[in-house]
């Protein structure tokens, strides 16, 4: 189905009369300018100059850098397996089959998104990765390899990092990874009691903070989010 861009624009104008959208830098004037680095699994890492992985000095402060990370062999194998898992059921016809197909596709979409981050996020796959060490965790995920390069460089330069994820399981994996690297971190998601949230934010933002990484759920603004 196609989207009527003109009607979409009209709807945005109508919503604009009732909703106020503000960015963080519009609310907090003292917030420093930042560099955004996007890590994707869509292309080969060879597209990106290697210096982007170790230094941002030559980049303009408001630049958005896209780093493409390839899937590792294990991810490719599991990706194909998930796609072929319910292929017979997806090929069936009829109203009941269409309803089932929609549920299968919705579930498949979530599983593939998790797999692009790390195979450990997919249920029943954790046993394939072997013992949990930094080496084995990196070997199972192309995206984590790129993230590891970036974080080690930023840690050496005494930066602080905020990592966002929609999956609390990914935050748990990153917390384990940080512990194995010996990095101090704090976490902010729907499982954190509201009374503790301000403390966690202030502890990370303090001038002499011992925390290097702030792990945050993109859904943590609601009530008991995942």
Short mmCIF file of N, CA and C in Angstrom, two decimals, residues 29-207:
data_model
loop_
_atom_site.label_atom_id
_atom_site.label_comp_id
_atom_site.label_asym_id
_atom_site.label_seq_id
_atom_site.Cartn_x
_atom_site.Cartn_y
_atom_site.Cartn_z
N UNK A 29 19.32 24.32 27.59
CA UNK A 29 20.17 25.17 26.78
C UNK A 29 21.66 24.92 27.01
N UNK A 30 22.01 24.36 28.17
CA UNK A 30 23.42 24.13 28.48
C UNK A 30 23.92 22.79 27.97
N UNK A 31 23.06 22.03 27.31
CA UNK A 31 23.47 20.72 26.82
C UNK A 31 24.51 20.88 25.70
N UNK A 32 25.65 20.22 25.81
CA UNK A 32 26.70 20.36 24.78
C UNK A 32 26.29 19.71 23.47
N UNK A 33 26.86 20.20 22.40
CA UNK A 33 26.61 19.61 21.09
C UNK A 33 27.25 18.22 21.03
N UNK A 34 26.66 17.35 20.25
CA UNK A 34 27.13 15.96 20.27
C UNK A 34 27.33 15.43 18.86
N UNK A 35 28.03 14.31 18.80
CA UNK A 35 28.22 13.56 17.56
C UNK A 35 27.36 12.31 17.66
N UNK A 36 26.57 12.03 16.64
CA UNK A 36 25.75 10.83 16.62
C UNK A 36 26.40 9.81 15.70
N UNK A 37 26.58 8.61 16.20
CA UNK A 37 27.16 7.53 15.42
C UNK A 37 26.15 6.40 15.33
N UNK A 38 25.72 6.06 14.14
CA UNK A 38 24.75 4.99 13.94
C UNK A 38 25.47 3.75 13.44
N UNK A 39 25.23 2.64 14.10
CA UNK A 39 25.83 1.37 13.71
C UNK A 39 24.74 0.50 13.12
N UNK A 40 24.88 0.10 11.87
CA UNK A 40 23.86 -0.68 11.17
C UNK A 40 24.46 -1.97 10.64
N UNK A 41 23.60 -2.95 10.37
CA UNK A 41 24.04 -4.23 9.83
C UNK A 41 23.76 -4.34 8.33
N UNK A 42 23.49 -3.23 7.66
CA UNK A 42 22.99 -3.29 6.30
C UNK A 42 24.09 -3.43 5.26
N UNK A 43 25.28 -2.92 5.53
CA UNK A 43 26.34 -2.96 4.54
C UNK A 43 27.62 -3.47 5.14
N UNK A 44 28.59 -3.66 4.29
CA UNK A 44 29.90 -4.12 4.76
C UNK A 44 30.62 -2.99 5.48
N UNK A 45 31.39 -3.36 6.48
CA UNK A 45 32.15 -2.38 7.24
C UNK A 45 33.22 -1.71 6.39
N UNK A 46 33.58 -2.33 5.26
CA UNK A 46 34.62 -1.76 4.41
C UNK A 46 34.20 -0.42 3.81
N UNK A 47 32.85 -0.14 3.84
CA UNK A 47 32.38 1.14 3.31
C UNK A 47 32.89 2.31 4.13
N UNK A 48 33.07 2.08 5.43
CA UNK A 48 33.39 3.15 6.35
C UNK A 48 34.90 3.27 6.55
N UNK A 49 35.46 4.47 6.41
CA UNK A 49 36.89 4.64 6.67
C UNK A 49 37.25 4.17 8.07
N UNK A 50 38.38 3.47 8.19
CA UNK A 50 38.76 2.89 9.47
C UNK A 50 38.97 3.95 10.55
N UNK A 51 39.35 5.18 10.15
CA UNK A 51 39.62 6.19 11.16
C UNK A 51 38.36 6.58 11.91
N UNK A 52 37.19 6.33 11.32
CA UNK A 52 35.95 6.66 12.02
C UNK A 52 35.77 5.78 13.25
N UNK A 53 36.39 4.63 13.27
CA UNK A 53 36.23 3.71 14.39
C UNK A 53 37.12 4.07 15.57
N UNK A 54 38.10 4.92 15.34
CA UNK A 54 39.04 5.20 16.42
C UNK A 54 39.17 6.69 16.73
N UNK A 55 38.65 7.54 15.88
CA UNK A 55 38.80 8.97 16.14
C UNK A 55 37.67 9.76 15.51
N UNK A 56 37.19 10.77 16.25
CA UNK A 56 36.17 11.67 15.73
C UNK A 56 36.69 13.11 15.67
N UNK A 57 38.00 13.30 15.81
CA UNK A 57 38.52 14.65 15.90
C UNK A 57 38.28 15.45 14.62
N UNK A 58 38.27 14.76 13.48
CA UNK A 58 38.15 15.47 12.22
C UNK A 58 36.70 15.70 11.82
N UNK A 59 35.74 15.26 12.64
CA UNK A 59 34.33 15.37 12.28
C UNK A 59 33.73 16.61 12.91
N UNK A 60 32.90 17.32 12.15
CA UNK A 60 32.22 18.49 12.68
C UNK A 60 31.29 18.06 13.81
N UNK A 61 31.20 18.81 14.90
CA UNK A 61 30.48 18.38 16.10
C UNK A 61 29.03 17.95 15.88
N UNK A 62 28.35 18.45 14.84
CA UNK A 62 26.96 18.08 14.64
C UNK A 62 26.81 17.02 13.55
N UNK A 63 27.90 16.42 13.14
CA UNK A 63 27.84 15.41 12.09
C UNK A 63 27.17 14.13 12.59
N UNK A 64 26.50 13.45 11.67
CA UNK A 64 25.92 12.13 11.95
C UNK A 64 26.72 11.11 11.16
N UNK A 65 27.36 10.18 11.86
CA UNK A 65 28.24 9.21 11.23
C UNK A 65 27.55 7.85 11.21
N UNK A 66 27.46 7.24 10.06
CA UNK A 66 26.87 5.92 9.93
C UNK A 66 27.98 4.89 9.73
N UNK A 67 28.03 3.91 10.61
CA UNK A 67 29.02 2.85 10.53
C UNK A 67 28.28 1.56 10.23
N UNK A 68 28.58 0.94 9.10
CA UNK A 68 27.89 -0.28 8.69
C UNK A 68 28.67 -1.51 9.15
N UNK A 69 27.99 -2.37 9.89
CA UNK A 69 28.62 -3.56 10.45
C UNK A 69 28.01 -4.80 9.80
N UNK A 70 28.82 -5.68 9.25
CA UNK A 70 28.30 -6.90 8.63
C UNK A 70 27.89 -7.92 9.67
N UNK A 71 26.96 -8.79 9.34
CA UNK A 71 26.60 -9.90 10.21
C UNK A 71 27.74 -10.92 10.21
N UNK A 72 28.00 -11.52 11.35
CA UNK A 72 29.02 -12.57 11.40
C UNK A 72 28.43 -13.87 10.84
N UNK A 73 29.26 -14.90 10.71
CA UNK A 73 28.80 -16.15 10.11
C UNK A 73 27.65 -16.77 10.88
N UNK A 74 27.77 -16.75 12.19
CA UNK A 74 26.72 -17.35 13.01
C UNK A 74 25.40 -16.61 12.83
N UNK A 75 25.45 -15.28 12.76
CA UNK A 75 24.24 -14.49 12.56
C UNK A 75 23.61 -14.78 11.20
N UNK A 76 24.44 -14.91 10.16
CA UNK A 76 23.92 -15.20 8.82
C UNK A 76 23.22 -16.55 8.80
N UNK A 77 23.86 -17.55 9.43
CA UNK A 77 23.27 -18.90 9.48
C UNK A 77 21.92 -18.88 10.21
N UNK A 78 21.88 -18.22 11.37
CA UNK A 78 20.64 -18.17 12.14
C UNK A 78 19.59 -17.32 11.45
N UNK A 79 20.00 -16.29 10.75
CA UNK A 79 19.08 -15.42 10.01
C UNK A 79 18.35 -16.24 8.94
N UNK A 80 19.10 -17.04 8.19
CA UNK A 80 18.49 -17.89 7.17
C UNK A 80 17.59 -18.95 7.79
N UNK A 81 18.01 -19.50 8.94
CA UNK A 81 17.22 -20.52 9.61
C UNK A 81 15.87 -19.98 10.06
N UNK A 82 15.87 -18.75 10.60
CA UNK A 82 14.63 -18.14 11.05
C UNK A 82 13.69 -17.85 9.87
N UNK A 83 14.26 -17.42 8.74
CA UNK A 83 13.45 -17.13 7.57
C UNK A 83 12.80 -18.38 6.99
N UNK A 84 13.49 -19.52 7.10
CA UNK A 84 12.99 -20.77 6.52
C UNK A 84 12.16 -21.60 7.50
N UNK A 85 12.13 -21.17 8.76
CA UNK A 85 11.51 -21.97 9.81
C UNK A 85 10.02 -22.23 9.55
N UNK A 86 9.28 -21.20 9.17
CA UNK A 86 7.83 -21.32 8.97
C UNK A 86 7.43 -21.06 7.52
N UNK A 87 8.31 -21.40 6.59
CA UNK A 87 8.04 -21.06 5.19
C UNK A 87 6.83 -21.80 4.64
N UNK A 88 6.60 -23.04 5.07
CA UNK A 88 5.44 -23.80 4.59
C UNK A 88 4.13 -23.19 5.06
N UNK A 89 4.11 -22.77 6.32
CA UNK A 89 2.91 -22.16 6.87
C UNK A 89 2.63 -20.81 6.24
N UNK A 90 3.67 -20.07 5.90
CA UNK A 90 3.50 -18.76 5.26
C UNK A 90 2.96 -18.89 3.84
N UNK A 91 3.17 -20.04 3.22
CA UNK A 91 2.72 -20.25 1.84
C UNK A 91 1.26 -20.69 1.76
N UNK A 92 0.63 -21.04 2.90
CA UNK A 92 -0.75 -21.50 2.88
C UNK A 92 -1.71 -20.36 2.53
N UNK A 93 -2.86 -20.71 1.95
CA UNK A 93 -3.87 -19.75 1.54
C UNK A 93 -5.08 -19.85 2.46
N UNK A 94 -5.98 -18.88 2.35
CA UNK A 94 -7.20 -18.88 3.14
C UNK A 94 -7.18 -17.80 4.21
N UNK A 95 -8.39 -17.45 4.73
CA UNK A 95 -8.52 -16.38 5.72
C UNK A 95 -7.80 -16.73 7.01
N UNK A 96 -7.96 -17.97 7.47
CA UNK A 96 -7.31 -18.38 8.70
C UNK A 96 -5.79 -18.38 8.56
N UNK A 97 -5.33 -18.80 7.38
CA UNK A 97 -3.89 -18.82 7.13
C UNK A 97 -3.33 -17.40 7.10
N UNK A 98 -4.10 -16.45 6.57
CA UNK A 98 -3.63 -15.06 6.52
C UNK A 98 -3.48 -14.48 7.92
N UNK A 99 -4.43 -14.81 8.82
CA UNK A 99 -4.34 -14.33 10.19
C UNK A 99 -3.12 -14.92 10.89
N UNK A 100 -2.90 -16.22 10.65
CA UNK A 100 -1.73 -16.88 11.24
C UNK A 100 -0.44 -16.31 10.67
N UNK A 101 -0.45 -16.03 9.37
CA UNK A 101 0.73 -15.50 8.71
C UNK A 101 1.12 -14.13 9.28
N UNK A 102 0.12 -13.31 9.59
CA UNK A 102 0.40 -11.98 10.14
C UNK A 102 1.09 -12.10 11.50
N UNK A 103 0.64 -13.06 12.33
CA UNK A 103 1.27 -13.24 13.64
C UNK A 103 2.69 -13.77 13.49
N UNK A 104 2.87 -14.71 12.55
CA UNK A 104 4.20 -15.27 12.34
C UNK A 104 5.18 -14.20 11.87
N UNK A 105 4.73 -13.37 10.94
CA UNK A 105 5.60 -12.32 10.40
C UNK A 105 5.95 -11.29 11.47
N UNK A 106 4.98 -10.95 12.32
CA UNK A 106 5.25 -9.98 13.38
C UNK A 106 6.29 -10.54 14.35
N UNK A 107 6.14 -11.81 14.71
CA UNK A 107 7.10 -12.45 15.61
C UNK A 107 8.47 -12.57 14.94
N UNK A 108 8.46 -12.93 13.65
CA UNK A 108 9.71 -13.08 12.91
C UNK A 108 10.47 -11.76 12.83
N UNK A 109 9.74 -10.67 12.63
CA UNK A 109 10.36 -9.36 12.54
C UNK A 109 11.11 -9.01 13.82
N UNK A 110 10.50 -9.28 14.95
CA UNK A 110 11.14 -8.99 16.24
C UNK A 110 12.38 -9.86 16.43
N UNK A 111 12.26 -11.16 16.08
CA UNK A 111 13.38 -12.07 16.26
C UNK A 111 14.57 -11.68 15.38
N UNK A 112 14.29 -11.24 14.16
CA UNK A 112 15.38 -10.83 13.26
C UNK A 112 16.05 -9.56 13.76
N UNK A 113 15.27 -8.65 14.33
CA UNK A 113 15.85 -7.44 14.91
C UNK A 113 16.78 -7.78 16.07
N UNK A 114 16.34 -8.70 16.91
CA UNK A 114 17.19 -9.14 18.02
C UNK A 114 18.46 -9.81 17.51
N UNK A 115 18.30 -10.64 16.49
CA UNK A 115 19.44 -11.38 15.95
C UNK A 115 20.49 -10.44 15.37
N UNK A 116 20.07 -9.34 14.76
CA UNK A 116 21.02 -8.37 14.21
C UNK A 116 21.86 -7.74 15.31
N UNK A 117 21.31 -7.68 16.53
CA UNK A 117 22.08 -7.16 17.66
C UNK A 117 23.02 -8.23 18.21
N UNK A 118 22.43 -9.38 18.57
CA UNK A 118 23.25 -10.48 19.09
C UNK A 118 22.41 -11.75 19.14
N UNK A 119 22.95 -12.90 18.76
CA UNK A 119 22.20 -14.16 18.79
C UNK A 119 21.68 -14.53 20.18
N UNK A 120 22.37 -14.09 21.23
CA UNK A 120 21.95 -14.42 22.60
C UNK A 120 20.57 -13.87 22.93
N UNK A 121 20.11 -12.88 22.18
CA UNK A 121 18.81 -12.29 22.44
C UNK A 121 17.67 -13.17 21.94
N UNK A 122 17.96 -14.09 21.03
CA UNK A 122 16.95 -14.98 20.47
C UNK A 122 16.84 -16.21 21.35
N UNK A 123 15.65 -16.56 21.78
CA UNK A 123 15.45 -17.69 22.68
C UNK A 123 15.89 -18.99 22.02
N UNK A 124 16.58 -19.83 22.80
CA UNK A 124 17.02 -21.12 22.31
C UNK A 124 18.33 -21.10 21.55
N UNK A 125 18.97 -19.93 21.44
CA UNK A 125 20.20 -19.80 20.66
C UNK A 125 21.42 -19.62 21.55
N UNK A 126 21.20 -19.28 22.81
CA UNK A 126 22.31 -18.94 23.70
C UNK A 126 23.35 -20.06 23.80
N UNK A 127 22.92 -21.32 23.72
CA UNK A 127 23.84 -22.44 23.87
C UNK A 127 24.84 -22.53 22.71
N UNK A 128 24.52 -21.88 21.58
CA UNK A 128 25.41 -21.96 20.42
C UNK A 128 26.63 -21.06 20.55
N UNK A 129 26.60 -20.11 21.47
CA UNK A 129 27.69 -19.14 21.56
C UNK A 129 28.82 -19.61 22.47
N UNK A 130 28.64 -20.69 23.20
CA UNK A 130 29.69 -21.21 24.07
C UNK A 130 29.83 -20.40 25.33
N UNK A 131 30.96 -20.52 26.05
CA UNK A 131 31.18 -19.79 27.30
C UNK A 131 31.11 -18.28 27.07
N UNK A 132 30.56 -17.59 28.06
CA UNK A 132 30.42 -16.14 27.96
C UNK A 132 31.74 -15.46 28.30
N UNK A 133 32.51 -15.13 27.31
CA UNK A 133 33.70 -14.31 27.47
C UNK A 133 33.58 -13.14 26.51
N UNK A 134 34.42 -12.14 26.69
CA UNK A 134 34.38 -11.00 25.77
C UNK A 134 34.64 -11.47 24.35
N UNK A 135 35.59 -12.37 24.18
CA UNK A 135 35.93 -12.87 22.84
C UNK A 135 34.76 -13.59 22.20
N UNK A 136 34.09 -14.47 22.94
CA UNK A 136 32.97 -15.21 22.38
C UNK A 136 31.77 -14.30 22.11
N UNK A 137 31.57 -13.30 22.95
CA UNK A 137 30.47 -12.36 22.74
C UNK A 137 30.70 -11.54 21.48
N UNK A 138 31.95 -11.13 21.26
CA UNK A 138 32.26 -10.34 20.06
C UNK A 138 32.19 -11.21 18.81
N UNK A 139 32.62 -12.48 18.91
CA UNK A 139 32.63 -13.36 17.75
C UNK A 139 31.23 -13.65 17.24
N UNK A 140 30.22 -13.48 18.08
CA UNK A 140 28.85 -13.82 17.70
C UNK A 140 28.07 -12.64 17.14
N UNK A 141 28.65 -11.45 17.09
CA UNK A 141 27.90 -10.27 16.65
C UNK A 141 28.81 -9.26 15.97
N UNK A 142 28.53 -8.99 14.69
CA UNK A 142 29.28 -7.98 13.96
C UNK A 142 29.06 -6.59 14.52
N UNK A 143 27.85 -6.31 14.96
CA UNK A 143 27.56 -4.99 15.51
C UNK A 143 28.30 -4.76 16.83
N UNK A 144 28.40 -5.80 17.65
CA UNK A 144 29.11 -5.67 18.92
C UNK A 144 30.62 -5.47 18.70
N UNK A 145 31.15 -6.05 17.62
CA UNK A 145 32.56 -5.84 17.29
C UNK A 145 32.84 -4.36 17.02
N UNK A 146 31.97 -3.74 16.23
CA UNK A 146 32.13 -2.32 15.92
C UNK A 146 31.94 -1.48 17.18
N UNK A 147 30.94 -1.83 17.97
CA UNK A 147 30.69 -1.09 19.21
C UNK A 147 31.87 -1.20 20.15
N UNK A 148 32.50 -2.37 20.20
CA UNK A 148 33.67 -2.58 21.05
C UNK A 148 34.82 -1.67 20.64
N UNK A 149 35.04 -1.53 19.33
CA UNK A 149 36.10 -0.64 18.83
C UNK A 149 35.83 0.80 19.24
N UNK A 150 34.59 1.23 19.09
CA UNK A 150 34.23 2.60 19.44
C UNK A 150 34.37 2.85 20.94
N UNK A 151 33.86 1.92 21.75
CA UNK A 151 33.87 2.12 23.20
C UNK A 151 35.29 2.12 23.77
N UNK A 152 36.14 1.23 23.27
CA UNK A 152 37.51 1.20 23.77
C UNK A 152 38.23 2.51 23.46
N UNK A 153 37.97 3.06 22.27
CA UNK A 153 38.59 4.33 21.91
C UNK A 153 38.06 5.46 22.80
N UNK A 154 36.75 5.48 23.03
CA UNK A 154 36.16 6.53 23.87
C UNK A 154 36.60 6.40 25.33
N UNK A 155 36.76 5.18 25.80
CA UNK A 155 37.21 4.97 27.19
C UNK A 155 38.63 5.49 27.38
N UNK A 156 39.49 5.24 26.40
CA UNK A 156 40.87 5.72 26.49
C UNK A 156 40.93 7.24 26.49
N UNK A 157 39.98 7.88 25.82
CA UNK A 157 39.95 9.34 25.76
C UNK A 157 39.11 9.96 26.87
N UNK A 158 38.65 9.11 27.82
CA UNK A 158 37.91 9.55 29.02
C UNK A 158 36.60 10.24 28.68
N UNK A 159 35.93 9.73 27.65
CA UNK A 159 34.58 10.21 27.34
C UNK A 159 33.56 9.44 28.19
N UNK A 160 32.32 9.91 28.13
CA UNK A 160 31.21 9.17 28.71
C UNK A 160 30.24 8.81 27.59
N UNK A 161 29.56 7.69 27.74
CA UNK A 161 28.75 7.16 26.65
C UNK A 161 27.35 6.80 27.16
N UNK A 162 26.33 7.14 26.37
CA UNK A 162 24.96 6.71 26.64
C UNK A 162 24.55 5.76 25.53
N UNK A 163 24.14 4.54 25.88
CA UNK A 163 23.71 3.54 24.91
C UNK A 163 22.22 3.28 25.09
N UNK A 164 21.46 3.38 23.98
CA UNK A 164 20.03 3.16 24.00
C UNK A 164 19.69 1.82 23.34
N UNK A 165 18.66 1.17 23.83
CA UNK A 165 18.15 -0.04 23.20
C UNK A 165 16.68 -0.21 23.54
N UNK A 166 15.91 -0.77 22.61
CA UNK A 166 14.50 -1.07 22.87
C UNK A 166 14.34 -2.37 23.64
N UNK A 167 15.40 -3.19 23.66
CA UNK A 167 15.32 -4.50 24.30
C UNK A 167 16.11 -4.48 25.61
N UNK A 168 15.41 -4.76 26.72
CA UNK A 168 16.11 -4.85 27.99
C UNK A 168 17.08 -6.03 28.00
N UNK A 169 16.79 -7.05 27.19
CA UNK A 169 17.72 -8.18 27.08
C UNK A 169 19.05 -7.74 26.48
N UNK A 170 19.01 -6.76 25.57
CA UNK A 170 20.24 -6.22 25.00
C UNK A 170 20.99 -5.39 26.04
N UNK A 171 20.24 -4.66 26.86
CA UNK A 171 20.88 -3.90 27.94
C UNK A 171 21.55 -4.83 28.93
N UNK A 172 20.92 -5.96 29.23
CA UNK A 172 21.52 -6.94 30.13
C UNK A 172 22.80 -7.51 29.53
N UNK A 173 22.77 -7.77 28.23
CA UNK A 173 23.97 -8.28 27.55
C UNK A 173 25.09 -7.26 27.59
N UNK A 174 24.75 -5.99 27.35
CA UNK A 174 25.75 -4.93 27.38
C UNK A 174 26.29 -4.73 28.80
N UNK A 175 25.43 -4.90 29.80
CA UNK A 175 25.88 -4.80 31.19
C UNK A 175 26.91 -5.89 31.50
N UNK A 176 26.64 -7.10 31.01
CA UNK A 176 27.59 -8.20 31.21
C UNK A 176 28.89 -7.92 30.48
N UNK A 177 28.77 -7.38 29.27
CA UNK A 177 29.96 -7.03 28.48
C UNK A 177 30.79 -5.97 29.20
N UNK A 178 30.13 -4.94 29.75
CA UNK A 178 30.84 -3.88 30.46
C UNK A 178 31.56 -4.43 31.69
N UNK A 179 30.90 -5.34 32.40
CA UNK A 179 31.52 -5.94 33.59
C UNK A 179 32.77 -6.71 33.21
N UNK A 180 32.71 -7.45 32.11
CA UNK A 180 33.88 -8.23 31.68
C UNK A 180 35.00 -7.32 31.18
N UNK A 181 34.65 -6.13 30.67
CA UNK A 181 35.66 -5.16 30.26
C UNK A 181 36.21 -4.38 31.45
N UNK A 182 35.55 -4.47 32.59
CA UNK A 182 36.00 -3.73 33.77
C UNK A 182 35.55 -2.29 33.78
N UNK A 183 34.47 -1.97 33.05
CA UNK A 183 33.96 -0.60 32.97
C UNK A 183 32.78 -0.42 33.91
N UNK A 184 32.75 0.72 34.60
CA UNK A 184 31.62 1.06 35.45
C UNK A 184 30.46 1.55 34.60
N UNK A 185 29.28 1.12 34.93
CA UNK A 185 28.10 1.50 34.16
C UNK A 185 26.91 1.65 35.10
N UNK A 186 25.87 2.34 34.63
CA UNK A 186 24.60 2.38 35.34
C UNK A 186 23.49 2.16 34.33
N UNK A 187 22.35 1.71 34.80
CA UNK A 187 21.26 1.31 33.91
C UNK A 187 19.98 2.05 34.27
N UNK A 188 19.22 2.39 33.24
CA UNK A 188 17.96 3.12 33.42
C UNK A 188 16.93 2.48 32.49
N UNK A 189 15.99 1.73 33.07
CA UNK A 189 14.92 1.15 32.28
C UNK A 189 13.68 1.01 33.16
N UNK A 190 12.64 0.35 32.63
CA UNK A 190 11.38 0.24 33.34
C UNK A 190 11.47 -0.56 34.62
N UNK A 191 12.55 -1.31 34.80
CA UNK A 191 12.71 -2.11 36.01
C UNK A 191 13.30 -1.30 37.16
N UNK A 192 13.81 -0.11 36.86
CA UNK A 192 14.40 0.75 37.88
C UNK A 192 13.28 1.51 38.61
N UNK A 193 13.20 1.42 39.93
CA UNK A 193 12.15 2.14 40.67
C UNK A 193 12.24 3.64 40.42
N UNK A 194 11.09 4.29 40.38
CA UNK A 194 11.08 5.73 40.10
C UNK A 194 11.88 6.52 41.12
N UNK A 195 11.87 6.08 42.37
CA UNK A 195 12.60 6.80 43.41
C UNK A 195 14.10 6.78 43.16
N UNK A 196 14.59 5.82 42.40
CA UNK A 196 16.02 5.68 42.16
C UNK A 196 16.46 6.34 40.85
N UNK A 197 15.52 6.69 39.99
CA UNK A 197 15.88 7.17 38.65
C UNK A 197 16.67 8.47 38.68
N UNK A 198 16.23 9.44 39.47
CA UNK A 198 16.95 10.71 39.55
C UNK A 198 18.36 10.51 40.10
N UNK A 199 18.47 9.59 41.06
CA UNK A 199 19.79 9.30 41.63
C UNK A 199 20.74 8.76 40.56
N UNK A 200 20.24 7.84 39.72
CA UNK A 200 21.07 7.24 38.68
C UNK A 200 21.53 8.30 37.68
N UNK A 201 20.60 9.16 37.27
CA UNK A 201 20.94 10.21 36.30
C UNK A 201 21.95 11.18 36.88
N UNK A 202 21.72 11.62 38.12
CA UNK A 202 22.65 12.57 38.75
C UNK A 202 24.02 11.94 38.99
N UNK A 203 24.04 10.65 39.33
CA UNK A 203 25.32 9.98 39.56
C UNK A 203 26.15 9.92 38.28
N UNK A 204 25.49 9.71 37.15
CA UNK A 204 26.21 9.64 35.87
C UNK A 204 26.66 11.02 35.42
N UNK A 205 25.85 12.04 35.68
CA UNK A 205 26.14 13.39 35.19
C UNK A 205 27.08 14.18 36.09
N UNK A 206 27.35 13.69 37.28
CA UNK A 206 28.23 14.45 38.19
C UNK A 206 29.63 14.58 37.60
N UNK A 207 30.29 15.66 37.96
CA UNK A 207 31.59 15.98 37.36
C UNK A 207 32.63 14.89 37.62
#
